[in-house]
């Protein structure tokens, strides 16, 4: 059943995903060309990471909200509940879907970051973990507010909040890069701070589940 629900989510977003993929690859190409440029400014890495965090959050948020909106307009959850599917399974399928999106965008960003960062494997793997943890944190907050406020009511709040969350991810990553006293400190923070994002995300999931199980249709 969970596999069927997951496939439904992917199938419903096939055209939207194509649009976002085109945007992503165009931006990624520009970033890669930036990394291969003859002259590079000192702030290039910060421009790069800001764009990565911004597009990671925007793409996954857009797909998550579109998926939830499609289900809401079609009364999909209500239909599935009336056919014996439990709320737990519906909720779990959404969590799996969000994790899949965040994992996919993190892997794509890892490839781009690896090229931009001159194939520094250790740093790029740290960025992969950080980007996955941040994007998951971002999208679970979006999911929570959508369930709590409702899709239409939350649209304005989510737009404003998205910029704030991007600022958190970018700000933390920049602080790690700028204020690490040495290479060891940099890698320790790069690999340990994502654990905090993951722990907060777990708390958000439990809170969202509590609201989802009590949601009225």
mmCIF file of C-alpha atoms in Angstrom:
data_model
loop_
_atom_site.group_PDB
_atom_site.id
_atom_site.type_symbol
_atom_site.label_atom_id
_atom_site.label_comp_id
_atom_site.label_asym_id
_atom_site.label_seq_id
_atom_site.Cartn_x
_atom_site.Cartn_y
_atom_site.Cartn_z
ATOM 1 C CA UNK A 1 0.000 0.000 0.000
ATOM 2 C CA UNK A 2 2.782 2.434 0.902
ATOM 3 C CA UNK A 3 4.521 1.714 -2.398
ATOM 4 C CA UNK A 4 1.270 2.372 -4.254
ATOM 5 C CA UNK A 5 0.767 5.707 -2.468
ATOM 6 C CA UNK A 6 4.367 6.678 -3.173
ATOM 7 C CA UNK A 7 3.977 5.856 -6.872
ATOM 8 C CA UNK A 8 0.787 7.920 -6.950
ATOM 9 C CA UNK A 9 2.638 10.936 -5.571
ATOM 10 C CA UNK A 10 5.398 10.593 -8.158
ATOM 11 C CA UNK A 11 2.978 10.086 -11.032
ATOM 12 C CA UNK A 12 0.900 13.086 -10.040
ATOM 13 C CA UNK A 13 3.962 15.341 -10.150
ATOM 14 C CA UNK A 14 5.534 14.063 -13.362
ATOM 15 C CA UNK A 15 4.907 17.288 -15.340
ATOM 16 C CA UNK A 16 5.742 19.614 -12.449
ATOM 17 C CA UNK A 17 8.935 17.641 -11.805
ATOM 18 C CA UNK A 18 10.015 18.098 -15.412
ATOM 19 C CA UNK A 19 9.686 21.871 -15.092
ATOM 20 C CA UNK A 20 11.664 21.980 -11.847
ATOM 21 C CA UNK A 21 14.353 19.703 -13.279
ATOM 22 C CA UNK A 22 14.820 22.002 -16.261
ATOM 23 C CA UNK A 23 15.182 25.005 -13.930
ATOM 24 C CA UNK A 24 17.567 23.071 -11.705
ATOM 25 C CA UNK A 25 19.842 21.944 -14.530
ATOM 26 C CA UNK A 26 19.966 25.433 -16.034
ATOM 27 C CA UNK A 27 20.995 26.925 -12.687
ATOM 28 C CA UNK A 28 23.450 24.068 -12.060
ATOM 29 C CA UNK A 29 25.034 24.617 -15.462
ATOM 30 C CA UNK A 30 25.512 28.292 -14.663
ATOM 31 C CA UNK A 31 27.108 27.404 -11.324
ATOM 32 C CA UNK A 32 29.443 24.891 -12.944
ATOM 33 C CA UNK A 33 30.433 27.443 -15.583
ATOM 34 C CA UNK A 34 31.091 29.877 -12.745
ATOM 35 C CA UNK A 35 33.418 27.328 -11.134
ATOM 36 C CA UNK A 36 35.317 26.875 -14.398
ATOM 37 C CA UNK A 37 35.681 30.600 -15.042
ATOM 38 C CA UNK A 38 39.083 32.122 -15.602
ATOM 39 C CA UNK A 39 38.571 34.764 -12.941
ATOM 40 C CA UNK A 40 36.760 33.968 -9.725
ATOM 41 C CA UNK A 41 35.771 36.483 -7.078
ATOM 42 C CA UNK A 42 36.406 35.799 -3.402
ATOM 43 C CA UNK A 43 32.663 35.694 -2.681
ATOM 44 C CA UNK A 44 31.902 33.113 -5.396
ATOM 45 C CA UNK A 45 31.568 30.231 -2.870
ATOM 46 C CA UNK A 46 29.057 32.238 -0.844
ATOM 47 C CA UNK A 47 26.997 33.093 -3.928
ATOM 48 C CA UNK A 48 27.126 29.428 -4.888
ATOM 49 C CA UNK A 49 25.979 28.106 -1.506
ATOM 50 C CA UNK A 50 23.196 30.697 -1.273
ATOM 51 C CA UNK A 51 21.848 29.640 -4.676
ATOM 52 C CA UNK A 52 22.119 25.972 -3.731
ATOM 53 C CA UNK A 53 20.188 26.465 -0.487
ATOM 54 C CA UNK A 54 17.620 28.717 -2.148
ATOM 55 C CA UNK A 55 16.890 26.355 -5.034
ATOM 56 C CA UNK A 56 16.992 23.246 -2.826
ATOM 57 C CA UNK A 57 14.304 24.694 -0.596
ATOM 58 C CA UNK A 58 12.285 26.209 -3.433
ATOM 59 C CA UNK A 59 12.209 23.073 -5.598
ATOM 60 C CA UNK A 60 11.370 20.575 -2.882
ATOM 61 C CA UNK A 61 8.903 22.974 -1.235
ATOM 62 C CA UNK A 62 7.201 23.579 -4.568
ATOM 63 C CA UNK A 63 6.819 19.854 -5.219
ATOM 64 C CA UNK A 64 5.624 19.092 -1.682
ATOM 65 C CA UNK A 65 3.034 21.881 -1.737
ATOM 66 C CA UNK A 66 1.858 20.895 -5.218
ATOM 67 C CA UNK A 67 1.451 17.304 -4.092
ATOM 68 C CA UNK A 68 -0.538 18.312 -1.010
ATOM 69 C CA UNK A 69 -2.633 20.743 -3.061
ATOM 70 C CA UNK A 70 -3.515 18.069 -5.632
ATOM 71 C CA UNK A 71 -4.623 15.697 -2.872
ATOM 72 C CA UNK A 72 -6.607 18.428 -1.148
ATOM 73 C CA UNK A 73 -8.491 19.450 -4.304
ATOM 74 C CA UNK A 74 -9.297 15.826 -5.136
ATOM 75 C CA UNK A 75 -10.238 14.958 -1.524
ATOM 76 C CA UNK A 76 -7.806 12.088 -1.902
ATOM 77 C CA UNK A 77 -7.196 11.501 1.810
ATOM 78 C CA UNK A 78 -10.922 11.432 2.539
ATOM 79 C CA UNK A 79 -11.459 8.961 -0.312
ATOM 80 C CA UNK A 80 -8.668 6.660 0.854
ATOM 81 C CA UNK A 81 -9.879 6.749 4.466
ATOM 82 C CA UNK A 82 -13.346 5.732 3.336
ATOM 83 C CA UNK A 83 -11.759 2.761 1.546
ATOM 84 C CA UNK A 84 -9.978 1.411 4.598
ATOM 85 C CA UNK A 85 -6.556 3.055 4.334
ATOM 86 C CA UNK A 86 -5.387 4.196 7.765
ATOM 87 C CA UNK A 87 -4.244 7.721 8.613
ATOM 88 C CA UNK A 88 -0.885 6.268 9.683
ATOM 89 C CA UNK A 89 -0.279 4.898 6.199
ATOM 90 C CA UNK A 90 -1.293 8.164 4.533
ATOM 91 C CA UNK A 91 1.034 10.107 6.825
ATOM 92 C CA UNK A 92 3.921 7.666 6.406
ATOM 93 C CA UNK A 93 3.602 7.836 2.615
ATOM 94 C CA UNK A 94 3.992 11.634 2.743
ATOM 95 C CA UNK A 95 7.081 11.366 4.958
ATOM 96 C CA UNK A 96 8.636 8.844 2.572
ATOM 97 C CA UNK A 97 7.821 11.118 -0.360
ATOM 98 C CA UNK A 98 9.437 14.149 1.302
ATOM 99 C CA UNK A 99 12.543 12.164 2.266
ATOM 100 C CA UNK A 100 12.826 10.890 -1.306
ATOM 101 C CA UNK A 101 12.684 14.436 -2.714
ATOM 102 C CA UNK A 102 15.227 15.732 -0.194
ATOM 103 C CA UNK A 103 17.548 12.799 -0.853
ATOM 104 C CA UNK A 104 17.329 13.255 -4.605
ATOM 105 C CA UNK A 105 18.000 17.001 -4.534
ATOM 106 C CA UNK A 106 20.864 16.460 -2.051
ATOM 107 C CA UNK A 107 22.526 13.939 -4.384
ATOM 108 C CA UNK A 108 22.161 16.294 -7.352
ATOM 109 C CA UNK A 109 23.601 19.146 -5.276
ATOM 110 C CA UNK A 110 26.457 16.893 -4.186
ATOM 111 C CA UNK A 111 27.443 16.352 -7.825
ATOM 112 C CA UNK A 112 27.322 20.087 -8.559
ATOM 113 C CA UNK A 113 29.192 20.943 -5.341
ATOM 114 C CA UNK A 114 31.820 18.313 -6.106
ATOM 115 C CA UNK A 115 32.549 19.931 -9.473
ATOM 116 C CA UNK A 116 32.448 23.447 -8.047
ATOM 117 C CA UNK A 117 34.719 22.468 -5.151
ATOM 118 C CA UNK A 118 37.383 20.937 -7.404
ATOM 119 C CA UNK A 119 36.461 17.332 -6.517
ATOM 120 C CA UNK A 120 37.117 17.640 -2.792
ATOM 121 C CA UNK A 121 35.368 14.413 -1.741
ATOM 122 C CA UNK A 122 35.412 14.893 2.041
ATOM 123 C CA UNK A 123 34.030 18.426 1.890
ATOM 124 C CA UNK A 124 31.453 17.449 -0.724
ATOM 125 C CA UNK A 125 30.202 14.499 1.342
ATOM 126 C CA UNK A 126 29.846 16.834 4.307
ATOM 127 C CA UNK A 127 27.862 19.208 2.123
ATOM 128 C CA UNK A 128 25.683 16.293 0.983
ATOM 129 C CA UNK A 129 24.816 15.449 4.597
ATOM 130 C CA UNK A 130 24.308 19.099 5.519
ATOM 131 C CA UNK A 131 22.141 19.796 2.466
ATOM 132 C CA UNK A 132 19.965 16.715 3.052
ATOM 133 C CA UNK A 133 19.486 17.555 6.747
ATOM 134 C CA UNK A 134 18.685 21.195 5.994
ATOM 135 C CA UNK A 135 16.265 20.444 3.138
ATOM 136 C CA UNK A 136 14.478 17.821 5.237
ATOM 137 C CA UNK A 137 14.180 20.323 8.087
ATOM 138 C CA UNK A 138 12.834 22.919 5.636
ATOM 139 C CA UNK A 139 10.209 20.665 4.062
ATOM 140 C CA UNK A 140 9.006 19.117 7.315
ATOM 141 C CA UNK A 141 8.296 22.627 8.625
ATOM 142 C CA UNK A 142 6.364 23.346 5.421
ATOM 143 C CA UNK A 143 4.427 20.088 5.825
ATOM 144 C CA UNK A 144 3.658 20.888 9.472
ATOM 145 C CA UNK A 145 2.294 24.354 8.692
ATOM 146 C CA UNK A 146 0.266 23.074 5.752
ATOM 147 C CA UNK A 147 -1.452 20.519 8.004
ATOM 148 C CA UNK A 148 -1.869 22.999 10.842
ATOM 149 C CA UNK A 149 -3.102 26.037 8.896
ATOM 150 C CA UNK A 150 -4.529 24.422 5.773
ATOM 151 C CA UNK A 151 -3.186 24.741 2.227
ATOM 152 C CA UNK A 152 -4.856 28.013 1.240
ATOM 153 C CA UNK A 153 -4.429 29.753 4.587
ATOM 154 C CA UNK A 154 -0.775 28.839 4.839
ATOM 155 C CA UNK A 155 0.323 29.978 1.358
ATOM 156 C CA UNK A 156 1.366 33.508 2.391
ATOM 157 C CA UNK A 157 2.943 32.336 5.651
ATOM 158 C CA UNK A 158 4.918 29.642 3.842
ATOM 159 C CA UNK A 159 6.246 32.093 1.258
ATOM 160 C CA UNK A 160 7.614 34.385 3.970
ATOM 161 C CA UNK A 161 8.831 31.547 6.159
ATOM 162 C CA UNK A 162 10.659 29.866 3.281
ATOM 163 C CA UNK A 163 13.055 32.817 2.938
ATOM 164 C CA UNK A 164 13.668 32.700 6.691
ATOM 165 C CA UNK A 165 14.477 28.968 6.629
ATOM 166 C CA UNK A 166 16.789 29.432 3.640
ATOM 167 C CA UNK A 167 18.533 32.122 5.660
ATOM 168 C CA UNK A 168 19.021 29.677 8.545
ATOM 169 C CA UNK A 169 20.579 27.018 6.327
ATOM 170 C CA UNK A 170 22.765 29.430 4.427
ATOM 171 C CA UNK A 171 23.724 31.330 7.564
ATOM 172 C CA UNK A 172 24.779 28.234 9.493
ATOM 173 C CA UNK A 173 26.791 26.884 6.562
ATOM 174 C CA UNK A 174 28.484 30.263 6.069
ATOM 175 C CA UNK A 175 29.361 30.489 9.765
ATOM 176 C CA UNK A 176 30.932 27.033 9.575
ATOM 177 C CA UNK A 177 32.986 28.110 6.564
ATOM 178 C CA UNK A 178 34.077 31.525 7.858
ATOM 179 C CA UNK A 179 34.638 30.985 11.571
ATOM 180 C CA UNK A 180 36.181 27.508 11.657
ATOM 181 C CA UNK A 181 39.597 27.991 13.248
ATOM 182 C CA UNK A 182 41.148 25.120 11.323
ATOM 183 C CA UNK A 183 40.346 22.313 8.920
ATOM 184 C CA UNK A 184 39.485 19.842 11.692
ATOM 185 C CA UNK A 185 36.954 22.243 13.236
ATOM 186 C CA UNK A 186 35.421 22.841 9.814
ATOM 187 C CA UNK A 187 34.846 19.149 9.149
ATOM 188 C CA UNK A 188 33.603 18.437 12.662
ATOM 189 C CA UNK A 189 30.989 21.175 12.415
ATOM 190 C CA UNK A 190 30.114 20.248 8.840
ATOM 191 C CA UNK A 191 29.337 16.668 9.866
ATOM 192 C CA UNK A 192 27.897 17.254 13.359
ATOM 193 C CA UNK A 193 25.561 20.226 12.875
ATOM 194 C CA UNK A 194 23.331 18.273 10.424
ATOM 195 C CA UNK A 195 22.574 15.941 13.344
ATOM 196 C CA UNK A 196 20.881 18.890 15.092
ATOM 197 C CA UNK A 197 18.776 19.555 11.987
ATOM 198 C CA UNK A 198 17.815 15.868 11.899
ATOM 199 C CA UNK A 199 16.871 15.785 15.587
ATOM 200 C CA UNK A 200 14.681 18.875 15.198
ATOM 201 C CA UNK A 201 13.144 17.351 12.061
ATOM 202 C CA UNK A 202 12.214 14.210 14.015
ATOM 203 C CA UNK A 203 10.424 16.345 16.604
ATOM 204 C CA UNK A 204 8.598 18.182 13.809
ATOM 205 C CA UNK A 205 7.497 14.859 12.290
ATOM 206 C CA UNK A 206 5.976 13.692 15.588
ATOM 207 C CA UNK A 207 4.146 17.005 16.020
ATOM 208 C CA UNK A 208 2.892 16.889 12.429
ATOM 209 C CA UNK A 209 1.708 13.319 12.887
ATOM 210 C CA UNK A 210 -0.249 14.327 15.970
ATOM 211 C CA UNK A 211 -2.019 17.057 13.976
ATOM 212 C CA UNK A 212 -2.521 14.830 10.930
ATOM 213 C CA UNK A 213 -4.171 12.043 12.930
ATOM 214 C CA UNK A 214 -6.641 14.553 14.388
ATOM 215 C CA UNK A 215 -7.324 16.348 11.107
ATOM 216 C CA UNK A 216 -10.993 16.567 10.118
ATOM 217 C CA UNK A 217 -12.113 16.011 6.521
#
